[in-house]
PDB file of C-alpha atoms in Angstrom:
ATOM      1  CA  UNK A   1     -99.617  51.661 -13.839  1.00 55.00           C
ATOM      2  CA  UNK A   2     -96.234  52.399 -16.142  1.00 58.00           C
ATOM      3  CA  UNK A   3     -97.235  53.889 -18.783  1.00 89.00           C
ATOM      4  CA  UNK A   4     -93.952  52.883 -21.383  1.00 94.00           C
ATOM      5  CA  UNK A   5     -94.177  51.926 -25.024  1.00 95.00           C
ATOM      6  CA  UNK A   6     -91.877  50.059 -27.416  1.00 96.00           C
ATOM      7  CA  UNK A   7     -92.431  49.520 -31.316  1.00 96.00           C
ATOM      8  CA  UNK A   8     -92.376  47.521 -32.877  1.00 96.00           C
ATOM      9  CA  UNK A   9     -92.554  44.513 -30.907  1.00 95.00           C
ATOM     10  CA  UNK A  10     -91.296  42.415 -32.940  1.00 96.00           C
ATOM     11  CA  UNK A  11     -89.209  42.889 -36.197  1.00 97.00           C
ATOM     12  CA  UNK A  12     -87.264  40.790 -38.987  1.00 97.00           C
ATOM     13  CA  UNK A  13     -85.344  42.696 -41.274  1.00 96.00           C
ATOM     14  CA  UNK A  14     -82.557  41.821 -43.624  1.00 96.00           C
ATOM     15  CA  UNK A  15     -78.726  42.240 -42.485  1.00 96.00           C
ATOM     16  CA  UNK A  16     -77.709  45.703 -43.635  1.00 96.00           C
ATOM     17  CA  UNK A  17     -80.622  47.554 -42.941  1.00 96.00           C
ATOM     18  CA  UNK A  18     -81.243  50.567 -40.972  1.00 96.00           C
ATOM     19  CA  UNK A  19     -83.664  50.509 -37.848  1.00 96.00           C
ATOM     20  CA  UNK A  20     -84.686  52.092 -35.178  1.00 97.00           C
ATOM     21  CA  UNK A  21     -86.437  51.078 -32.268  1.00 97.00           C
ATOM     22  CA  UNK A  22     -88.475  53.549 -30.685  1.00 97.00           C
ATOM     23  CA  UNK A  23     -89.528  53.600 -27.498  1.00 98.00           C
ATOM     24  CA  UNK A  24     -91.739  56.518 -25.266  1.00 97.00           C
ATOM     25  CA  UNK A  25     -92.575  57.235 -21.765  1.00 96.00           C
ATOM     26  CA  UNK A  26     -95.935  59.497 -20.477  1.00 93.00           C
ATOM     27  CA  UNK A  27     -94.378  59.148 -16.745  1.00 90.00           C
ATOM     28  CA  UNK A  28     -92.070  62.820 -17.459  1.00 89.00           C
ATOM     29  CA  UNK A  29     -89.371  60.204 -16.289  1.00 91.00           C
ATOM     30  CA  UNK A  30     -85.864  61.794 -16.510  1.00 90.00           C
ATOM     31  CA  UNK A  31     -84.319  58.695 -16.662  1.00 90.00           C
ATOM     32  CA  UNK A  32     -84.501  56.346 -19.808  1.00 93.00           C
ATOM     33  CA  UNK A  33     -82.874  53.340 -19.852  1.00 94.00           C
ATOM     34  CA  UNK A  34     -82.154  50.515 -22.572  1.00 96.00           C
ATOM     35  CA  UNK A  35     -80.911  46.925 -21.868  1.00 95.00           C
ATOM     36  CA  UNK A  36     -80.600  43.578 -24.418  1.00 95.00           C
ATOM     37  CA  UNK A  37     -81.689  40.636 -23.368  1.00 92.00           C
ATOM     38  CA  UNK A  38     -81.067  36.724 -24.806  1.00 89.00           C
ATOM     39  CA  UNK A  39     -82.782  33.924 -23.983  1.00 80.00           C
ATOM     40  CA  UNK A  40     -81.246  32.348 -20.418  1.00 75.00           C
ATOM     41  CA  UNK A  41     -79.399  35.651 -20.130  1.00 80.00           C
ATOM     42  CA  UNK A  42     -79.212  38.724 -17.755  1.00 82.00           C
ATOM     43  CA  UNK A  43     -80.440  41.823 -19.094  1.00 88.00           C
ATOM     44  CA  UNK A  44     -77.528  44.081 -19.977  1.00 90.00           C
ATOM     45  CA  UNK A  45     -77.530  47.852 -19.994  1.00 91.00           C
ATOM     46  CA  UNK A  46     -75.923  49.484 -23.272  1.00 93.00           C
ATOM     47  CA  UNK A  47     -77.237  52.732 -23.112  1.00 95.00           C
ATOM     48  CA  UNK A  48     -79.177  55.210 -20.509  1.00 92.00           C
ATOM     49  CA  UNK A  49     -80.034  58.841 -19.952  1.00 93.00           C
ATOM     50  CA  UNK A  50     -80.342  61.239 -17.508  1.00 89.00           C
ATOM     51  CA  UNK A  51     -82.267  63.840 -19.548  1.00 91.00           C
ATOM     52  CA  UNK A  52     -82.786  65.339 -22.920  1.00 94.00           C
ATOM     53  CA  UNK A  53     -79.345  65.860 -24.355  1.00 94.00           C
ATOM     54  CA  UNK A  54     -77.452  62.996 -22.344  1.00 92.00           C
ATOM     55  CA  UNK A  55     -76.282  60.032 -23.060  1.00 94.00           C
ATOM     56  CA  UNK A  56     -74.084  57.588 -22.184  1.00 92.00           C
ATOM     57  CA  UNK A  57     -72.675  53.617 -22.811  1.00 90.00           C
ATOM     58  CA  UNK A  58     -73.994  51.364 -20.477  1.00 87.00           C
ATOM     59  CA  UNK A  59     -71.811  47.918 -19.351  1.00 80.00           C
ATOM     60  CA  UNK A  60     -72.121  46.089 -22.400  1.00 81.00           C
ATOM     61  CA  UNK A  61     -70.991  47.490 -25.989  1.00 80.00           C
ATOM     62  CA  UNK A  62     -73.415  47.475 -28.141  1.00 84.00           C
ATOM     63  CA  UNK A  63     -73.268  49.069 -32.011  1.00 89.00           C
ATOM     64  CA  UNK A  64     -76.281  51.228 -31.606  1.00 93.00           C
ATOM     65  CA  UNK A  65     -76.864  54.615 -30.940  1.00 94.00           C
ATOM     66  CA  UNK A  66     -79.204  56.474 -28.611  1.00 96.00           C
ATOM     67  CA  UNK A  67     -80.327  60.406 -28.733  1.00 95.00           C
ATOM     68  CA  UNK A  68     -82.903  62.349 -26.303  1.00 96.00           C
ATOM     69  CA  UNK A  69     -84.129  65.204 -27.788  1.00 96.00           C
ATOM     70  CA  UNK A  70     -87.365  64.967 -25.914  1.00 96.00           C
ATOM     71  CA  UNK A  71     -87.985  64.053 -22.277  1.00 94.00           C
ATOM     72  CA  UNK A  72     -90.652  61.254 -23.509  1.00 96.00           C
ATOM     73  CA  UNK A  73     -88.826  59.725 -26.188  1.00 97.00           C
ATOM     74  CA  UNK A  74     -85.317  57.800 -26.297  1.00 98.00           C
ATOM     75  CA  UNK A  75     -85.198  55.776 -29.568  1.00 98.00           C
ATOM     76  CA  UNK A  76     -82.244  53.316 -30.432  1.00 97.00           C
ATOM     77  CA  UNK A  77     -80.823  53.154 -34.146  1.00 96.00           C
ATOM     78  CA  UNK A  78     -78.942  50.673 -35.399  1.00 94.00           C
ATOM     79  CA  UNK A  79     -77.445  51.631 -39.040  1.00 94.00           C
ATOM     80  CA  UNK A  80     -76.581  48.083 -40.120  1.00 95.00           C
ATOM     81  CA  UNK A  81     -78.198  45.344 -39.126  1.00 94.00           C
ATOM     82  CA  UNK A  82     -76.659  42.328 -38.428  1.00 95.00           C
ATOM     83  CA  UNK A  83     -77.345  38.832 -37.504  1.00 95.00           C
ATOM     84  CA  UNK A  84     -75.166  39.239 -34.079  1.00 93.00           C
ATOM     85  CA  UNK A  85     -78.358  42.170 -33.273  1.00 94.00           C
ATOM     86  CA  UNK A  86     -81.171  39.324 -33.053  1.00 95.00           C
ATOM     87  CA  UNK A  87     -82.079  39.848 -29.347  1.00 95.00           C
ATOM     88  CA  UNK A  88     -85.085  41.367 -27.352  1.00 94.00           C
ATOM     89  CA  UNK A  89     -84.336  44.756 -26.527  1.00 96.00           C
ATOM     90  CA  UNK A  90     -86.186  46.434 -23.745  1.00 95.00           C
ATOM     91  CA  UNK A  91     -86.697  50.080 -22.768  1.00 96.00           C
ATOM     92  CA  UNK A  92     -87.133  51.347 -19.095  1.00 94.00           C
ATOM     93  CA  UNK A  93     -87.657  54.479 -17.274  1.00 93.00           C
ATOM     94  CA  UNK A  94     -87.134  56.339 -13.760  1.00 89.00           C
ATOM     95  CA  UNK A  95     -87.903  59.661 -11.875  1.00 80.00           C
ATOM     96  CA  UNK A  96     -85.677  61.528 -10.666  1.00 62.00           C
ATOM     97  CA  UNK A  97     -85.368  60.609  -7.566  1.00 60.00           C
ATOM     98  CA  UNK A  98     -82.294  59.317  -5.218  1.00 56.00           C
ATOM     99  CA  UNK A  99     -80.659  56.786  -7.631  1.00 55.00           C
ATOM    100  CA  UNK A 100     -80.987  53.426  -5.676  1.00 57.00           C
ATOM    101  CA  UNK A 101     -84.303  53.733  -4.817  1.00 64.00           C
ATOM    102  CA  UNK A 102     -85.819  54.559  -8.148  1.00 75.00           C
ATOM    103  CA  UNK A 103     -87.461  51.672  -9.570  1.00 83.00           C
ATOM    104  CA  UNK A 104     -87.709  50.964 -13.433  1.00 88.00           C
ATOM    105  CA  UNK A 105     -90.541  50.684 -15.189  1.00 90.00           C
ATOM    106  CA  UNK A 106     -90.113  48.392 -18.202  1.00 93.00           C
ATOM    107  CA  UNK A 107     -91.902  48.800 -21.706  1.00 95.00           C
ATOM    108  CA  UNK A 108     -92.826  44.854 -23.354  1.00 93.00           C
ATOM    109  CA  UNK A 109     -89.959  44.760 -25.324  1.00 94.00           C
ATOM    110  CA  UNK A 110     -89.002  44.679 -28.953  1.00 96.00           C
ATOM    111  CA  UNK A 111     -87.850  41.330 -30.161  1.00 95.00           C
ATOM    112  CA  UNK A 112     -85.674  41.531 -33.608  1.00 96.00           C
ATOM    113  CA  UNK A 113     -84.757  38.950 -35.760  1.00 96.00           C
ATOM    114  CA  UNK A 114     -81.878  39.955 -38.587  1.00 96.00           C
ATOM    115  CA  UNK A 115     -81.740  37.352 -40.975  1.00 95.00           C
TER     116      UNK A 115
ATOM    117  CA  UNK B   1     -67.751  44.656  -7.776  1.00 61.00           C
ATOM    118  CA  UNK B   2     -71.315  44.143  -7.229  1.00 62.00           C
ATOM    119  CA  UNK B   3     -73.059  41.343  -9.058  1.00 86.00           C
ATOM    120  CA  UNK B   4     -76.225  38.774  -8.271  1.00 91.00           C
ATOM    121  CA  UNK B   5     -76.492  35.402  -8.513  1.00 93.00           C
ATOM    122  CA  UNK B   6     -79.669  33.422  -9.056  1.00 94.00           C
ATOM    123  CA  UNK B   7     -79.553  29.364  -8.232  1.00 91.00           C
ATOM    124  CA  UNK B   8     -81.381  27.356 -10.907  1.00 90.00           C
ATOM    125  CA  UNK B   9     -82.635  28.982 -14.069  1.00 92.00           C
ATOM    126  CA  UNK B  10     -86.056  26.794 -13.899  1.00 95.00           C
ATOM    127  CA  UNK B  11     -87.870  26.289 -10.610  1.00 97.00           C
ATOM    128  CA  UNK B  12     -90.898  23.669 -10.954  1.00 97.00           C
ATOM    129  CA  UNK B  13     -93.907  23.382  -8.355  1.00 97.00           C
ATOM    130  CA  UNK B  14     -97.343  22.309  -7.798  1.00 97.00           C
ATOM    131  CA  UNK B  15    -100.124  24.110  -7.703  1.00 97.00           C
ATOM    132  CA  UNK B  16    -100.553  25.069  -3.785  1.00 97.00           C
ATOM    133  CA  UNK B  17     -97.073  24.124  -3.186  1.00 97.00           C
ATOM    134  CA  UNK B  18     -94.557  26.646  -1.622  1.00 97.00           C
ATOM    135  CA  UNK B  19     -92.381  29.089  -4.091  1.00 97.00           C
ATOM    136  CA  UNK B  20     -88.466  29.755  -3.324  1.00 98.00           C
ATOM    137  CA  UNK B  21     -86.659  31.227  -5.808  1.00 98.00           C
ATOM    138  CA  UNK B  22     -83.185  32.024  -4.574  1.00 97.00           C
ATOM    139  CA  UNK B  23     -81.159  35.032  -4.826  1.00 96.00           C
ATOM    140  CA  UNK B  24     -77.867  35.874  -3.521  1.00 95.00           C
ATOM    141  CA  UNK B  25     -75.903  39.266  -3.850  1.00 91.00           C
ATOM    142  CA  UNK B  26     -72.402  40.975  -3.539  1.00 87.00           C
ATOM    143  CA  UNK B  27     -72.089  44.015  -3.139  1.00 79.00           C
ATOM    144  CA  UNK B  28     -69.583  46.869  -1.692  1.00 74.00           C
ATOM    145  CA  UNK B  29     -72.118  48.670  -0.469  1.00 74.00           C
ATOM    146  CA  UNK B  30     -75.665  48.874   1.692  1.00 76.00           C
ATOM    147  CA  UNK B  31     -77.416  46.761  -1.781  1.00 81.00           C
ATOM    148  CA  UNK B  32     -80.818  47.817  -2.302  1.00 86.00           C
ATOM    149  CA  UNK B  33     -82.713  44.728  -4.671  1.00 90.00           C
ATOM    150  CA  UNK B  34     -85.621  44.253  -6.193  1.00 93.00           C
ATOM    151  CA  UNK B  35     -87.448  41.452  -7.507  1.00 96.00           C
ATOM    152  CA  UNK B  36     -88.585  41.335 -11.381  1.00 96.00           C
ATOM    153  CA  UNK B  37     -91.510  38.923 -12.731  1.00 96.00           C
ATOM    154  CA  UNK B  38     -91.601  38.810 -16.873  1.00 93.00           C
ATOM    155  CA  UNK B  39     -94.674  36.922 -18.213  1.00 91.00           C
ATOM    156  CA  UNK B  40     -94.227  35.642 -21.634  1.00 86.00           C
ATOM    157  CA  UNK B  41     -93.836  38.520 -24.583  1.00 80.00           C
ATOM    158  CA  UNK B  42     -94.100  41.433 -22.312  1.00 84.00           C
ATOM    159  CA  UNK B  43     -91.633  43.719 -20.334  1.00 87.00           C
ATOM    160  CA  UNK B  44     -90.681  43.299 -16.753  1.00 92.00           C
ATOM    161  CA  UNK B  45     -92.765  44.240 -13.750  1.00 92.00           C
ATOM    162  CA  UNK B  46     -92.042  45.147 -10.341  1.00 92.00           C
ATOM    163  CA  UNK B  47     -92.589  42.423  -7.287  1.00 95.00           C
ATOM    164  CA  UNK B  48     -91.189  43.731  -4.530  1.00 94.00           C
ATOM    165  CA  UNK B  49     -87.685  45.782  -3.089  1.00 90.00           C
ATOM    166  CA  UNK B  50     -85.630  45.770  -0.274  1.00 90.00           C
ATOM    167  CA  UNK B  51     -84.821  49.745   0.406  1.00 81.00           C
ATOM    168  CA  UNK B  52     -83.487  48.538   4.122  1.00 77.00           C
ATOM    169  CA  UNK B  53     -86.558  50.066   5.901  1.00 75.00           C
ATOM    170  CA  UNK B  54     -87.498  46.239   6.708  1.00 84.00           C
ATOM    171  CA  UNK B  55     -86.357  43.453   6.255  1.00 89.00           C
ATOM    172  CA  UNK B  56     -88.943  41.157   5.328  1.00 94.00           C
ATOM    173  CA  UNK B  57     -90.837  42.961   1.883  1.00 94.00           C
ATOM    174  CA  UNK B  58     -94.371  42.042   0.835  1.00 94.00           C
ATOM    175  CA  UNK B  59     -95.076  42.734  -2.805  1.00 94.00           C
ATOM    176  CA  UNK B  60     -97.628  42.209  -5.113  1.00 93.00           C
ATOM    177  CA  UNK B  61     -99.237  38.847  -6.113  1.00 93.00           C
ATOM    178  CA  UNK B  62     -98.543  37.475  -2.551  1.00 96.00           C
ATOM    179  CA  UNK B  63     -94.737  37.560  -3.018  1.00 97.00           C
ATOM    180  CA  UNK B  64     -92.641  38.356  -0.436  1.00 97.00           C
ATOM    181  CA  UNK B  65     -88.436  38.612   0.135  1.00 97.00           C
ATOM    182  CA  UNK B  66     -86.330  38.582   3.570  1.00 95.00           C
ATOM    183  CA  UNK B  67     -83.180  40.395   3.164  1.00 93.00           C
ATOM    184  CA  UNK B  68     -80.463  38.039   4.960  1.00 93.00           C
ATOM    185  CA  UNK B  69     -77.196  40.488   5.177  1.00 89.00           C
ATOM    186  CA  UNK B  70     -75.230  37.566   7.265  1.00 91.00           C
ATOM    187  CA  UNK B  71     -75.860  35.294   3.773  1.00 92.00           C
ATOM    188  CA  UNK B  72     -75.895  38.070   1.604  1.00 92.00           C
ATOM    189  CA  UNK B  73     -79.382  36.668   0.059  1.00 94.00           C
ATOM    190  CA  UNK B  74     -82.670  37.847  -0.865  1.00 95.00           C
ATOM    191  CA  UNK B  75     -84.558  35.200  -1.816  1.00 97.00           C
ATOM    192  CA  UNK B  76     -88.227  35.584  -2.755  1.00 98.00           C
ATOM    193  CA  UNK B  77     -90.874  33.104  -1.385  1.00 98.00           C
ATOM    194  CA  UNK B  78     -94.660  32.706  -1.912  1.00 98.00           C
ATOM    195  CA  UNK B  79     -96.510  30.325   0.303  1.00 97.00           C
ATOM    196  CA  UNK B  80     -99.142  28.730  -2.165  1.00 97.00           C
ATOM    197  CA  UNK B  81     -98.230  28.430  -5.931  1.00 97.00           C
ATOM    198  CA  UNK B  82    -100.999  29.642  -8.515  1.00 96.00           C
ATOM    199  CA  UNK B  83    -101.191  28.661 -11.949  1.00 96.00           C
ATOM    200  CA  UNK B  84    -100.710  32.405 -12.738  1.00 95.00           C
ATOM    201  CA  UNK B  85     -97.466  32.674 -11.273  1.00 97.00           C
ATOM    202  CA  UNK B  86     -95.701  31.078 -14.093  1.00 96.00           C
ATOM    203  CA  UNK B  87     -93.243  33.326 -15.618  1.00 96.00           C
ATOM    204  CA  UNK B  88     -89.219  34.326 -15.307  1.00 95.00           C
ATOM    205  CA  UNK B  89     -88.619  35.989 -11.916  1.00 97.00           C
ATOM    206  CA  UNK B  90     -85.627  38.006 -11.852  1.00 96.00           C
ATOM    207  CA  UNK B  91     -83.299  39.367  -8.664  1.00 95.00           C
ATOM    208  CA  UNK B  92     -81.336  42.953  -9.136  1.00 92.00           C
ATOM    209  CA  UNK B  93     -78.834  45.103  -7.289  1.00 88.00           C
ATOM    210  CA  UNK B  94     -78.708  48.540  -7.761  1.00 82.00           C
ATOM    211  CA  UNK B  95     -75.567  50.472  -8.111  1.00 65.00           C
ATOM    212  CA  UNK B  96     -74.129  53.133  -5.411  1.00 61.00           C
ATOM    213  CA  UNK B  97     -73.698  56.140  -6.818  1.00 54.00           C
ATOM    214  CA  UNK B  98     -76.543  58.540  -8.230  1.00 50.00           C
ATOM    215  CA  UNK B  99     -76.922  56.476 -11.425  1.00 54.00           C
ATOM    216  CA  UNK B 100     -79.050  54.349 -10.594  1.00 61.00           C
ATOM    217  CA  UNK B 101     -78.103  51.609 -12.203  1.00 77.00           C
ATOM    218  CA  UNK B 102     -78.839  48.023 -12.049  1.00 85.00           C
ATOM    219  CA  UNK B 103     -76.964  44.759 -12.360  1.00 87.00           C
ATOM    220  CA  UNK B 104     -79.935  41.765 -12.748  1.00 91.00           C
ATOM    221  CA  UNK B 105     -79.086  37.906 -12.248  1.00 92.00           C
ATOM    222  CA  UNK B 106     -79.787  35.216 -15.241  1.00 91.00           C
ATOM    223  CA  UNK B 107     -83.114  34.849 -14.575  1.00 93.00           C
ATOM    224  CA  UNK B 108     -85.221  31.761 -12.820  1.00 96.00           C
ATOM    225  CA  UNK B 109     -88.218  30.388 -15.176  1.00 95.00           C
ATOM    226  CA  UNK B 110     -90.910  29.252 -12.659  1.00 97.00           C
ATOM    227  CA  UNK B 111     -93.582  26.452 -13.898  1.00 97.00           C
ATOM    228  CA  UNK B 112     -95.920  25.437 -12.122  1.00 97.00           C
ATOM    229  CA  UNK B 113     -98.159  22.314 -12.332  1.00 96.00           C
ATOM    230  CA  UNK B 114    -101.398  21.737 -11.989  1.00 94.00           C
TER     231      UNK B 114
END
């Protein structure tokens, strides 16, 4: 059973508005992913991490920001919120073990609505 | 590049009837795919994936997937449809490298009828 959390799940806010999106793992995963997902859509990566202190830009841009300061926790921040953000956002995990074969375990999601 | 390609974004069966979702992959590299099912308002869970140990994968639910190199396709099957199956299925390639990565198809919404 994947133990991986997301809060809120879902979230309207006003455009301009700070968030973040938080999102924790019990698994001592070294690998935390994040991906955005629209309705009829593939999921798309824009950010991951292989461990506390890295970071990196995943495939699609995206204007958020990531940090890992703690193995179990890699929240996302936006810093102005705009309409263009409304999307389900989902957080995943990994172990650390040979890259292709890891699966990801996927939290439910946090579904935001900027208005 | 490597990239995955699911035909028909909604799949609808009967109950009992056989599922076939279809999946099909490129990929400069041994792929190794997996199989995602998302039921309405959560995350997505694991079915099954194709490490190249076998070629035919059983996963969970009664799901299974035959990895097809000479058509480059995966596609998952499931002999007798359940009410319960209902949800967005979704096919995924993993990346070479160390990063592991993946690259997911558009998704297929399965219904299925009573």
């Amino acid at each position: 059973e994947a133990d991986i959390y997301q809060t809120p799940r879902y979230l309207v806010i006003g455009t301009g508005k700070k968030i973040t999106l938080e999102c924790s793992q019990t698994m001592g995963h070294d690998k935390m992913y994040w991906y955005q997902q629209d309705p009829g859509m593939e999921l798309h990566l824009i950010h991951y991490s292989y461990g506390v202190n890295s970071t990196e830009k995943g495939d699609l841009s995206s204007e958020s920001t990531v940090s890992r300061i703690r193995t179990e926790h890699f929240p996302l921040t936006l810093e102005s919120a705009r309409p263009s953000h409304t999307s389900q956002y989902l957080c995943a995990s990994s172990g650390s073990g040979t890259g292709r074969l890891e699966t990801q375990y996927f939290g439910p999601g946090t579904r935001l609505l900027v208005l | 590049a490597q990239s995955v390609t699911q035909l028909g974004s909604h799949v609808s069966v009967s109950e009992g009837a056989l599922v076939l979702l279809r999946c099909n992959y490129s990929s400069s590299v041994p792929p190794y795919l997996f199989w995602y099912v998302q039921y309405p308002n959560q995350g997505l869970q694991l079915l099954l994936k194709y490490t190249s140990a076998a070629t035919l994968v059983k996963g969970i639910n009664g799901f299974e997937a035959e990895f097809k190199k000479s058509e480059t396709s995966f596609h998952l099957t499931k002999p007798s449809a359940h009410m319960r199956d209902a949800a967005e299925y979704f096919c995924a390639v993993n990346l070479g490298g160390s990063q592991g990565n993946l690259i997911f198809g558009k998704g297929t919404k399965l219904s299925v009828k009573p």
